[in-house]
Amino acid sequence: MSTTRGLEGVVATTSSVSSIIDDVLTYQGYNIDDLAENASFEEVIYLLWNGRLPNKSELEELTADLAENMAVPDEIFDYMKAYSIEDIHPMAAVRTAISQLGLYDSEADEMSEEANKRKAVRLQAKIPAIVTGFSRIRKGQKQVAPKKDLSFAANFLYMLNGEEPDEISETAFNKALVLHADHELNASTFTARVCVATLSDIYSGVTAAIGALKGPLHGGANERVMSMLSDIGEVDNVEPYIRRTLDNKEKIMGFGHRVYKQGDPRAKHLREMSRRLTDITGETKWYDMSIKIEEMVTGEKKLPPNVDFYSASVYHSLGLDHDLFTPIFAVSRMSGWLAHILEQYNDNRLIRPRADYVGPGKQDYIPLENR
Ligand code: ACO
């Protein structure tokens, strides 16, 4: 048997949700550049789940449906209060809470298409309250209930901070949500599809996906980019820091990609957002450092930045806690996971590859006392 390490280049399914062709990313045929400039995150959710953009009344219906379903059972917050919340990474808390949500959904194991679509709305609607609720509880603050008249992006920031965001923050956050929403067969989406291809339930699928997103080689990279920037501290320190890291053959977080070779099309949007936002906050050093790191890593290693690199300074400039960066990625990617899960259910076959065995040859069992 021949093996392909990390399944590189292996085409494991057909999908009409999103595509990466010649380094161009599209959601259902719409170029990400176009969507990032023009679309609300709610429109993108509809697009990913339905294969087309919504008209006005369809968008209003989805928005109302999401608003209706945003509340999370108190028991989930009680549970958060019961464990040692200061020591828990928010991704672990979100993974657990999303799994717990299934316990409070009487339709959790109902597998009809209609029930799965209803659950998709519930999951997408509730994940902001889980992330923001965790964040507030660990700071000793009360959770903030969502407002029905706010956009998805504004509601998240409102529930997190207890005050409505200004227009610049809302627009920037909406764009970040749009850019992270889906990405073909990335590791977490593949994980979700493998899980539900056993005909397991949708809650299991997204819980598994959150576990995969958490890792530093995937969504966990954005938080690590910010700790690298914090460690570097000043623009003048970039050169020796990056040189040392490259000489030690360590990875620079936020660079490289399995699929893109010329560059991640999402990065340029986040780079520009980083420039603008750091200009507004007056902390331009985060952008300046990022630019210098990009010049060095791209120049020397030919590795372009990925979506996680500039999202770090964008989120920092929006005043978000660094360990919430990856949970925020999950809030957005929930939309893509759900689209892929619904697509998988629609034309399912168990995903079960093979392994090329390289372990020991034939062994004879030795009784315990003789070992
Ligand atoms: N810094 C330095 N060197 C790198 C980096 C990096 N960020 N990424 C890849 N390389 C080097 C590797 O060391 C390897 O070099 P070698 O051939 O001399 O051993 C070569 O490039 C190929 O790298 P792989 O890790 O084999 O590439 P793979 O396709 O398996 O991994 C990945 C892709 C995981 C994204 C990788 O580039 C990486 O670890 N990047 C840093 C983490 C990161 O930013 N992850 C977020 C990705 S985007 C997302 O998931 C949302």
Coordinates of C-alpha atoms and ligand atoms in Angstrom, one line a residue:
M1 CA 0.0 0.0 0.0
S2 CA 1.3 3.5 -0.8
T3 CA 0.7 6.2 1.8
T4 CA 0.3 10.0 1.4
R5 CA 1.5 11.6 4.7
G6 CA -1.1 13.9 6.1
L7 CA -3.4 13.0 3.1
E8 CA -1.6 15.8 1.1
G9 CA -3.2 16.2 -2.2
V10 CA -5.8 13.5 -1.6
V11 CA -9.3 14.3 -2.8
A12 CA -11.5 12.8 -0.2
T13 CA -15.0 14.0 -1.2
T14 CA -16.9 16.2 -3.6
S15 CA -18.4 19.4 -2.1
S16 CA -20.2 22.4 -3.4
V17 CA -19.7 24.5 -0.2
S18 CA -16.4 26.2 -1.0
S19 CA -13.4 25.8 -3.3
I20 CA -9.7 26.7 -3.5
I21 CA -8.6 26.7 -7.1
D22 CA -5.4 28.3 -8.2
D23 CA -5.2 30.1 -4.8
V24 CA -8.6 31.6 -5.2
L25 CA -11.1 30.9 -2.4
T26 CA -14.8 30.9 -3.2
Y27 CA -17.9 30.2 -1.1
Q28 CA -20.6 28.6 -3.4
G29 CA -18.9 30.3 -6.4
Y30 CA -18.6 33.7 -4.8
N31 CA -15.1 35.0 -4.6
I32 CA -14.1 35.7 -0.9
D33 CA -12.8 39.1 -1.9
D34 CA -16.3 40.1 -3.0
L35 CA -17.9 38.7 0.1
A36 CA -15.4 40.3 2.4
E37 CA -16.1 43.7 1.0
N38 CA -19.8 43.5 0.7
A39 CA -21.5 40.7 2.7
S40 CA -22.9 40.4 6.2
F41 CA -22.0 37.3 8.1
E42 CA -25.7 36.4 8.2
E43 CA -25.7 36.4 4.3
V44 CA -22.7 34.2 4.3
I45 CA -24.3 31.7 6.6
Y46 CA -27.4 31.5 4.3
L47 CA -25.1 31.2 1.3
L48 CA -23.1 28.3 2.8
W49 CA -26.2 26.4 3.9
N50 CA -28.4 27.0 0.9
G51 CA -26.1 27.4 -2.1
R52 CA -27.2 30.9 -3.0
L53 CA -27.5 34.4 -1.5
P54 CA -30.7 35.2 0.3
N55 CA -33.2 37.7 -0.8
K56 CA -34.4 40.3 1.7
S57 CA -37.1 38.3 3.3
E58 CA -35.0 35.1 3.4
L59 CA -32.3 37.1 5.2
E60 CA -34.7 38.6 7.6
E61 CA -36.1 35.2 8.4
L62 CA -32.7 33.7 9.1
T63 CA -31.7 36.7 11.2
A64 CA -34.9 36.4 13.2
D65 CA -34.4 32.7 13.6
L66 CA -30.8 33.2 14.8
A67 CA -31.9 35.9 17.2
E68 CA -34.7 33.7 18.6
N69 CA -32.2 30.9 19.3
M70 CA -29.3 32.7 20.9
A71 CA -30.1 31.9 24.5
V72 CA -28.1 29.1 26.1
P73 CA -29.5 26.9 29.0
D74 CA -28.4 28.3 32.4
E75 CA -27.1 24.9 33.4
I76 CA -24.3 25.2 30.9
F77 CA -23.1 28.4 32.6
D78 CA -23.7 26.9 36.1
Y79 CA -21.3 24.1 35.0
M80 CA -18.7 26.6 33.9
K81 CA -19.0 28.2 37.3
A82 CA -18.5 24.9 39.0
Y83 CA -15.0 24.1 37.5
S84 CA -11.8 26.0 38.0
I85 CA -12.5 28.4 35.2
E86 CA -9.2 30.4 35.5
D87 CA -7.1 27.4 34.5
I88 CA -9.2 26.4 31.5
H89 CA -8.5 27.4 28.0
P90 CA -11.6 28.9 26.5
M91 CA -11.4 26.4 23.5
A92 CA -11.7 23.5 26.0
A93 CA -14.6 25.2 27.7
V94 CA -16.4 25.9 24.3
R95 CA -15.8 22.3 23.1
T96 CA -17.4 21.0 26.3
A97 CA -20.3 23.5 26.3
I98 CA -21.1 22.7 22.7
S99 CA -21.2 19.0 23.5
Q100 CA -23.4 19.7 26.5
L101 CA -25.8 21.7 24.3
G102 CA -26.8 18.4 22.7
L103 CA -28.0 17.2 26.1
Y104 CA -30.6 20.0 26.2
D105 CA -31.8 19.5 22.7
S106 CA -34.6 17.0 22.5
E107 CA -34.0 16.7 18.8
A108 CA -30.3 15.9 19.2
D109 CA -30.6 12.4 17.7
E110 CA -33.4 13.2 15.3
M111 CA -31.8 12.7 11.9
S112 CA -34.4 14.2 9.4
E113 CA -33.1 16.9 7.2
E114 CA -35.5 19.5 8.7
A115 CA -34.4 18.6 12.3
N116 CA -30.7 18.9 11.3
K117 CA -31.4 22.3 9.8
R118 CA -33.1 23.4 12.9
K119 CA -30.2 22.2 15.0
A120 CA -27.8 24.0 12.7
V121 CA -29.6 27.3 13.4
R122 CA -29.4 26.6 17.1
L123 CA -25.7 25.8 17.1
Q124 CA -24.8 28.8 15.1
A125 CA -27.0 31.1 17.2
K126 CA -25.8 29.8 20.6
I127 CA -22.0 29.7 20.2
P128 CA -21.6 33.4 20.7
A129 CA -23.3 33.3 24.1
I130 CA -21.1 30.3 25.1
V131 CA -17.8 32.1 24.1
T132 CA -18.8 35.5 25.6
G133 CA -20.5 33.9 28.6
F134 CA -17.3 32.0 29.5
S135 CA -15.3 35.1 29.0
R136 CA -17.5 37.2 31.4
I137 CA -17.9 34.5 34.0
R138 CA -14.1 34.1 34.4
K139 CA -13.9 37.8 34.9
G140 CA -16.6 37.7 37.6
Q141 CA -19.1 39.5 35.3
K142 CA -22.7 38.6 34.6
Q143 CA -23.5 37.3 31.1
V144 CA -25.1 39.8 28.8
A145 CA -28.3 38.8 26.9
P146 CA -28.2 39.4 23.2
K147 CA -30.2 42.1 21.6
K148 CA -32.6 41.2 18.7
D149 CA -31.9 44.3 16.7
L150 CA -28.2 43.9 16.5
S151 CA -26.3 42.1 13.7
F152 CA -24.5 38.8 14.5
A153 CA -21.2 40.6 14.6
A154 CA -22.4 43.5 16.8
N155 CA -24.2 41.1 19.1
F156 CA -21.1 39.1 19.8
L157 CA -19.1 42.2 20.8
Y158 CA -22.1 43.5 22.8
M159 CA -22.4 40.2 24.7
L160 CA -18.7 40.2 25.3
N161 CA -18.2 43.8 26.5
G162 CA -21.6 44.8 27.7
E163 CA -21.7 47.7 25.4
E164 CA -22.6 48.1 21.7
P165 CA -19.6 48.3 19.4
D166 CA -18.9 51.3 17.3
E167 CA -19.4 51.0 13.6
I168 CA -15.7 50.5 12.8
S169 CA -15.4 47.6 15.2
E170 CA -18.7 46.0 14.0
T171 CA -17.6 46.2 10.4
A172 CA -14.1 44.9 11.1
F173 CA -15.5 42.0 13.2
N174 CA -18.1 41.2 10.5
K175 CA -15.4 41.0 7.9
A176 CA -13.3 38.7 10.0
L177 CA -16.3 36.4 10.5
V178 CA -16.9 36.4 6.7
L179 CA -13.3 35.5 6.0
H180 CA -13.1 32.6 8.5
A181 CA -16.5 31.1 7.6
D182 CA -15.4 28.2 5.4
H183 CA -12.3 26.7 3.8
E184 CA -12.9 23.6 1.8
L185 CA -11.7 20.4 3.4
N186 CA -9.6 21.9 6.2
A187 CA -8.6 19.7 9.2
S188 CA -11.6 20.6 11.4
T189 CA -14.1 20.4 8.6
F190 CA -12.7 17.0 7.6
T191 CA -13.0 15.9 11.2
A192 CA -16.6 17.0 11.3
R193 CA -17.4 15.1 8.1
V194 CA -15.6 11.9 9.3
C195 CA -17.6 12.0 12.5
V196 CA -21.0 12.5 11.0
A197 CA -20.3 10.0 8.2
T198 CA -20.8 7.3 10.8
L199 CA -24.3 8.9 11.1
S200 CA -23.5 10.3 14.4
D201 CA -25.4 13.4 15.4
I202 CA -24.6 17.0 14.5
Y203 CA -23.5 18.0 18.1
S204 CA -20.9 15.2 18.0
G205 CA -19.7 16.5 14.6
V206 CA -19.1 20.1 15.7
T207 CA -17.6 19.1 19.0
A208 CA -15.1 16.9 17.1
A209 CA -14.4 19.9 14.8
I210 CA -13.8 22.3 17.7
G211 CA -11.2 19.8 19.0
A212 CA -9.4 19.8 15.7
L213 CA -9.5 23.6 15.3
K214 CA -8.0 24.0 18.8
G215 CA -4.6 22.7 17.7
P216 CA -1.7 25.1 17.0
L217 CA -1.2 23.9 13.4
H218 CA -4.8 24.9 12.7
G219 CA -7.0 27.5 14.3
G220 CA -4.8 27.6 17.5
A221 CA -2.1 29.5 15.5
N222 CA -3.8 32.9 15.8
E223 CA -3.3 33.1 19.6
R224 CA 0.3 31.9 19.2
V225 CA 0.9 34.7 16.6
M226 CA -0.1 37.2 19.2
S227 CA 2.2 35.7 21.9
M228 CA 5.0 35.8 19.4
L229 CA 4.3 39.5 18.7
S230 CA 4.1 40.1 22.4
D231 CA 7.4 38.3 23.0
I232 CA 9.1 40.3 20.2
G233 CA 7.7 43.5 21.7
E234 CA 9.3 46.1 19.4
V235 CA 10.0 46.3 15.7
D236 CA 13.8 46.4 16.3
N237 CA 13.6 43.0 17.9
V238 CA 12.0 41.3 14.9
E239 CA 15.1 40.5 13.0
P240 CA 17.1 38.7 15.7
Y241 CA 13.9 36.9 17.0
I242 CA 12.9 35.6 13.5
R243 CA 16.5 34.7 12.6
R244 CA 16.9 32.7 15.8
T245 CA 13.6 30.9 15.3
L246 CA 14.4 30.0 11.7
D247 CA 18.0 29.0 12.6
N248 CA 16.5 26.7 15.3
K249 CA 14.2 25.2 12.6
E250 CA 11.2 26.2 14.6
K251 CA 7.9 27.1 12.9
I252 CA 6.8 30.7 12.7
M253 CA 3.1 30.7 13.6
G254 CA 0.7 32.2 11.0
F255 CA 2.9 31.2 8.0
G256 CA 2.6 28.3 5.5
H257 CA -0.4 26.4 4.2
R258 CA -1.0 23.0 2.9
V259 CA -3.0 24.2 -0.1
Y260 CA -2.0 27.8 -1.0
K261 CA 1.4 28.1 -2.6
Q262 CA 1.4 31.7 -3.7
G263 CA -0.6 33.1 -0.7
D264 CA -3.7 32.9 1.3
P265 CA -6.3 35.3 -0.3
R266 CA -7.7 36.1 3.1
A267 CA -4.5 37.5 4.5
K268 CA -4.5 40.7 2.4
H269 CA -7.9 41.7 3.8
L270 CA -6.7 41.1 7.4
R271 CA -3.4 42.9 6.7
E272 CA -5.3 46.0 5.6
M273 CA -7.6 45.7 8.6
S274 CA -4.6 45.4 10.8
R275 CA -3.1 48.6 9.3
R276 CA -6.3 50.6 9.7
L277 CA -7.2 49.4 13.2
T278 CA -3.7 49.8 14.7
D279 CA -3.7 53.3 13.2
I280 CA -6.9 54.0 15.1
T281 CA -5.7 52.5 18.4
G282 CA -2.3 54.2 18.0
E283 CA -0.5 50.9 18.6
T284 CA 1.0 50.7 15.1
K285 CA 3.8 48.6 16.4
W286 CA 1.7 45.4 16.0
Y287 CA 1.2 46.1 12.3
D288 CA 4.8 47.2 11.8
M289 CA 6.2 44.1 13.5
S290 CA 3.9 41.9 11.4
I291 CA 5.0 43.5 8.2
K292 CA 8.6 43.0 9.1
I293 CA 8.0 39.4 10.0
E294 CA 6.2 38.8 6.8
E295 CA 9.1 40.4 4.8
M296 CA 11.6 38.1 6.5
V297 CA 9.7 34.8 6.4
T298 CA 8.4 35.3 2.9
G299 CA 11.8 36.5 1.7
E300 CA 13.8 33.7 3.3
K301 CA 11.5 30.8 3.4
K302 CA 9.1 31.6 0.6
L303 CA 6.2 31.1 3.0
P304 CA 3.4 33.6 2.7
P305 CA 1.2 34.5 5.8
N306 CA -2.0 32.6 6.3
V307 CA -5.4 33.7 7.7
D308 CA -4.1 33.4 11.3
F309 CA -1.2 35.9 10.9
Y310 CA -2.9 39.2 10.6
S311 CA -6.0 38.2 12.4
A312 CA -3.9 38.3 15.6
S313 CA -3.2 42.1 15.4
V314 CA -6.8 42.7 14.2
Y315 CA -8.4 41.0 17.1
H316 CA -5.9 42.5 19.6
S317 CA -6.8 46.0 18.2
L318 CA -10.5 45.2 18.7
G319 CA -9.6 44.7 22.4
L320 CA -10.2 41.0 22.4
D321 CA -8.5 38.7 24.9
H322 CA -5.8 36.7 23.2
D323 CA -7.1 33.3 24.2
L324 CA -10.5 34.2 22.7
F325 CA -9.0 34.4 19.2
T326 CA -9.4 30.7 18.4
P327 CA -12.9 30.5 20.0
I328 CA -13.9 33.4 17.7
F329 CA -12.6 31.5 14.8
A330 CA -14.9 28.7 15.9
V331 CA -17.9 31.1 16.1
S332 CA -17.3 31.9 12.4
R333 CA -16.3 28.4 11.2
M334 CA -19.4 26.9 12.9
S335 CA -21.2 28.1 9.7
G336 CA -18.9 26.1 7.4
W337 CA -18.8 23.0 9.6
L338 CA -22.6 22.9 9.6
A339 CA -22.8 23.4 5.8
H340 CA -20.4 20.5 5.3
I341 CA -22.2 18.3 7.9
L342 CA -25.6 18.9 6.1
E343 CA -23.9 18.1 2.8
Q344 CA -22.3 14.9 4.2
Y345 CA -25.7 13.7 5.5
N346 CA -27.3 14.4 2.2
D347 CA -25.0 12.0 0.3
N348 CA -23.4 9.9 3.0
R349 CA -20.8 7.2 2.8
L350 CA -18.7 6.1 5.8
I351 CA -15.2 7.6 5.7
R352 CA -12.8 4.9 6.5
P353 CA -9.3 5.0 5.0
R354 CA -6.6 2.4 5.5
A355 CA -3.2 2.5 7.3
D356 CA 0.0 1.0 5.9
Y357 CA 1.1 -1.2 8.8
V358 CA 4.8 -0.6 9.8
G359 CA 4.7 -2.2 13.3
P360 CA 6.5 -5.4 14.5
G361 CA 6.1 -8.7 12.6
K362 CA 4.5 -11.8 14.0
Q363 CA 4.9 -11.9 17.9
D364 CA 4.3 -14.9 20.2
Y365 CA 2.3 -14.0 23.4
I366 CA 4.5 -14.2 26.5
P367 CA 2.7 -14.8 29.8
L368 CA 3.0 -11.9 32.2
E369 CA 5.2 -13.7 34.7
N370 CA 7.8 -14.4 32.0
R371 CA 8.1 -10.8 30.7
Ligands
ACO1 N1 7.6 28.3 9.7 C1 8.7 27.8 9.3 N2 8.8 26.7 8.5 C2 7.7 26.2 8.0 C3 6.4 26.8 8.4 C4 6.4 27.8 9.3 N3 5.2 28.4 9.6 N4 5.4 26.1 7.7 C5 6.1 25.1 7.0 N5 7.4 25.2 7.2 C6 8.4 24.4 6.6 C7 8.5 23.1 7.3 O1 9.4 23.1 8.4 C8 8.9 22.1 6.2 O2 10.3 22.3 6.0 P1 11.2 21.1 5.6 O3 10.6 20.5 4.3 O4 12.6 21.7 5.5 O5 11.1 20.1 6.7 C9 8.1 22.7 5.0 O6 8.0 24.1 5.2 C10 6.8 22.0 4.8 O7 6.0 22.1 6.0 P2 5.0 21.1 6.6 O8 4.8 21.4 8.0 O9 5.4 19.7 6.1 O10 3.7 21.6 5.7 P3 2.2 21.1 5.9 O11 1.6 21.3 4.6 O12 2.2 19.7 6.5 O13 1.7 22.1 7.1 C11 1.0 24.0 8.1 C12 1.0 23.2 6.8 C13 0.5 23.1 9.3 C14 0.0 25.2 8.0 C15 2.4 24.5 8.4 O14 2.8 25.5 7.4 C16 2.5 25.2 9.7 O15 2.8 24.5 10.7 N6 2.4 26.5 9.9 C17 2.4 27.2 11.1 C18 1.1 27.0 11.9 C19 -0.1 27.8 11.3 O16 0.1 28.9 11.0 N7 -1.2 27.1 11.1 C20 -2.4 27.8 10.6 C21 -2.7 27.3 9.2 S1 -4.1 28.1 8.5 C22 -5.4 27.5 9.4 O17 -5.4 26.3 9.7 C23 -6.5 28.3 9.7

